[in-house]
CSV table of C-alpha atoms in Angstrom, one decimal:
chain,number,residue,atom,x,y,z
A,1471,UNK,CA,147.3,-5.6,-30.7
A,1472,UNK,CA,144.7,-6.3,-28.0
A,1473,UNK,CA,141.3,-7.5,-30.6
A,1474,UNK,CA,138.0,-7.9,-28.1
A,1475,UNK,CA,136.9,-11.3,-28.4
A,1476,UNK,CA,132.2,-11.3,-28.0
A,1477,UNK,CA,130.8,-13.8,-27.9
A,1478,UNK,CA,126.7,-13.2,-28.3
A,1479,UNK,CA,123.7,-16.0,-27.4
A,1480,UNK,CA,120.4,-15.2,-28.5
A,1481,UNK,CA,117.8,-17.0,-27.3
A,1482,UNK,CA,114.7,-15.9,-29.3
A,1483,UNK,CA,110.7,-15.3,-28.8
A,1484,UNK,CA,109.5,-20.0,-30.0
A,1485,UNK,CA,108.0,-19.9,-33.1
A,1486,UNK,CA,109.9,-16.3,-33.4
A,1487,UNK,CA,112.9,-17.6,-35.9
A,1488,UNK,CA,112.6,-17.0,-38.9
A,1489,UNK,CA,113.0,-13.7,-37.9
A,1490,UNK,CA,115.4,-13.2,-35.7
A,1491,UNK,CA,117.2,-15.3,-38.9
A,1492,UNK,CA,116.5,-12.5,-40.7
A,1493,UNK,CA,117.2,-9.6,-38.7
A,1494,UNK,CA,120.4,-11.1,-37.2
A,1495,UNK,CA,121.9,-12.3,-41.0
A,1496,UNK,CA,121.2,-8.1,-42.4
A,1497,UNK,CA,123.0,-7.8,-38.5
A,1498,UNK,CA,126.0,-10.1,-39.8
A,1499,UNK,CA,126.5,-8.7,-43.5
A,1500,UNK,CA,127.2,-4.9,-42.4
A,1501,UNK,CA,129.0,-5.7,-39.3
A,1502,UNK,CA,131.6,-7.5,-42.1
A,1503,UNK,CA,131.5,-4.9,-43.8
A,1504,UNK,CA,133.1,-2.5,-40.7
A,1505,UNK,CA,136.5,-1.1,-40.7
A,1506,UNK,CA,137.5,-2.8,-37.3
A,1507,UNK,CA,136.1,-6.0,-37.7
A,1508,UNK,CA,138.7,-9.1,-37.8
A,1509,UNK,CA,135.6,-11.6,-37.7
A,1510,UNK,CA,131.1,-11.6,-37.0
A,1511,UNK,CA,130.2,-15.0,-38.4
A,1512,UNK,CA,126.6,-16.0,-37.0
A,1513,UNK,CA,125.8,-19.5,-36.0
A,1514,UNK,CA,122.8,-21.3,-35.4
A,1515,UNK,CA,122.1,-24.4,-33.1
A,1516,UNK,CA,120.8,-27.6,-35.0
A,1517,UNK,CA,118.3,-28.3,-32.0
A,1518,UNK,CA,116.7,-25.5,-31.0
A,1519,UNK,CA,115.9,-23.5,-34.1
A,1520,UNK,CA,116.2,-20.3,-31.6
A,1521,UNK,CA,118.6,-19.9,-30.3
A,1522,UNK,CA,121.1,-18.3,-32.3
A,1523,UNK,CA,124.9,-17.4,-31.6
A,1524,UNK,CA,126.6,-14.9,-32.4
A,1525,UNK,CA,131.2,-14.9,-32.6
A,1526,UNK,CA,132.6,-11.5,-33.3
A,1527,UNK,CA,136.0,-10.6,-33.2
A,1528,UNK,CA,137.3,-6.8,-33.6
A,1529,UNK,CA,140.1,-4.8,-33.4
A,1530,UNK,CA,140.8,-2.2,-30.8
A,1531,UNK,CA,137.9,-1.1,-28.4
A,1532,UNK,CA,136.9,2.2,-30.5
A,1533,UNK,CA,136.6,-0.8,-33.5
A,1534,UNK,CA,134.1,-2.0,-31.0
A,1535,UNK,CA,132.3,1.4,-29.8
A,1536,UNK,CA,131.9,2.4,-33.2
A,1537,UNK,CA,129.9,-0.4,-34.2
A,1538,UNK,CA,127.9,-0.9,-31.4
A,1539,UNK,CA,127.0,3.5,-32.3
A,1540,UNK,CA,126.5,1.9,-36.5
A,1541,UNK,CA,122.8,2.3,-37.5
A,1542,UNK,CA,122.6,-1.2,-38.7
A,1543,UNK,CA,123.2,-1.9,-35.3
A,1544,UNK,CA,120.9,-0.1,-33.6
A,1545,UNK,CA,118.5,-0.6,-35.5
A,1546,UNK,CA,118.8,-4.5,-35.3
A,1547,UNK,CA,119.0,-3.9,-31.8
A,1548,UNK,CA,115.3,-2.1,-32.7
A,1549,UNK,CA,114.3,-4.5,-34.7
A,1550,UNK,CA,115.2,-7.6,-33.0
A,1551,UNK,CA,113.7,-6.8,-29.3
A,1552,UNK,CA,110.1,-7.9,-30.2
A,1553,UNK,CA,111.9,-11.7,-31.2
A,1554,UNK,CA,114.3,-12.1,-28.2
A,1555,UNK,CA,113.4,-14.1,-25.3
A,1556,UNK,CA,117.4,-13.7,-23.7
A,1557,UNK,CA,120.7,-11.9,-24.8
A,1558,UNK,CA,123.3,-12.9,-22.6
A,1559,UNK,CA,126.7,-10.9,-24.1
A,1560,UNK,CA,130.8,-12.5,-22.7
A,1561,UNK,CA,133.5,-9.6,-24.2
A,1562,UNK,CA,136.5,-12.1,-23.5
A,1563,UNK,CA,140.1,-11.0,-24.2
A,1564,UNK,CA,142.7,-13.6,-25.5
A,1565,UNK,CA,144.8,-15.6,-23.2
A,1566,UNK,CA,147.3,-17.1,-26.1
A,1567,UNK,CA,148.1,-15.8,-29.2
């Protein structure tokens, strides 16, 4: 099975950590219930309250595409654009099992 791992580094705008955290927690809860989601973990920096990391593993390309088209993901993108200063997303392949 060829899984797809996503690591997203999100830097919120200063003063918006609580609002971004709330939006991301909703996204994570909804995303975990998707059929092709194998792992979806939200991390928050201990030293920078505006810094978040999403670690996701999807069953395949179709599962990831379904996630990106899901209504909860589109709602997150609309809501979070007010709170996010920088968003870096990495699509990763697993090199070993």
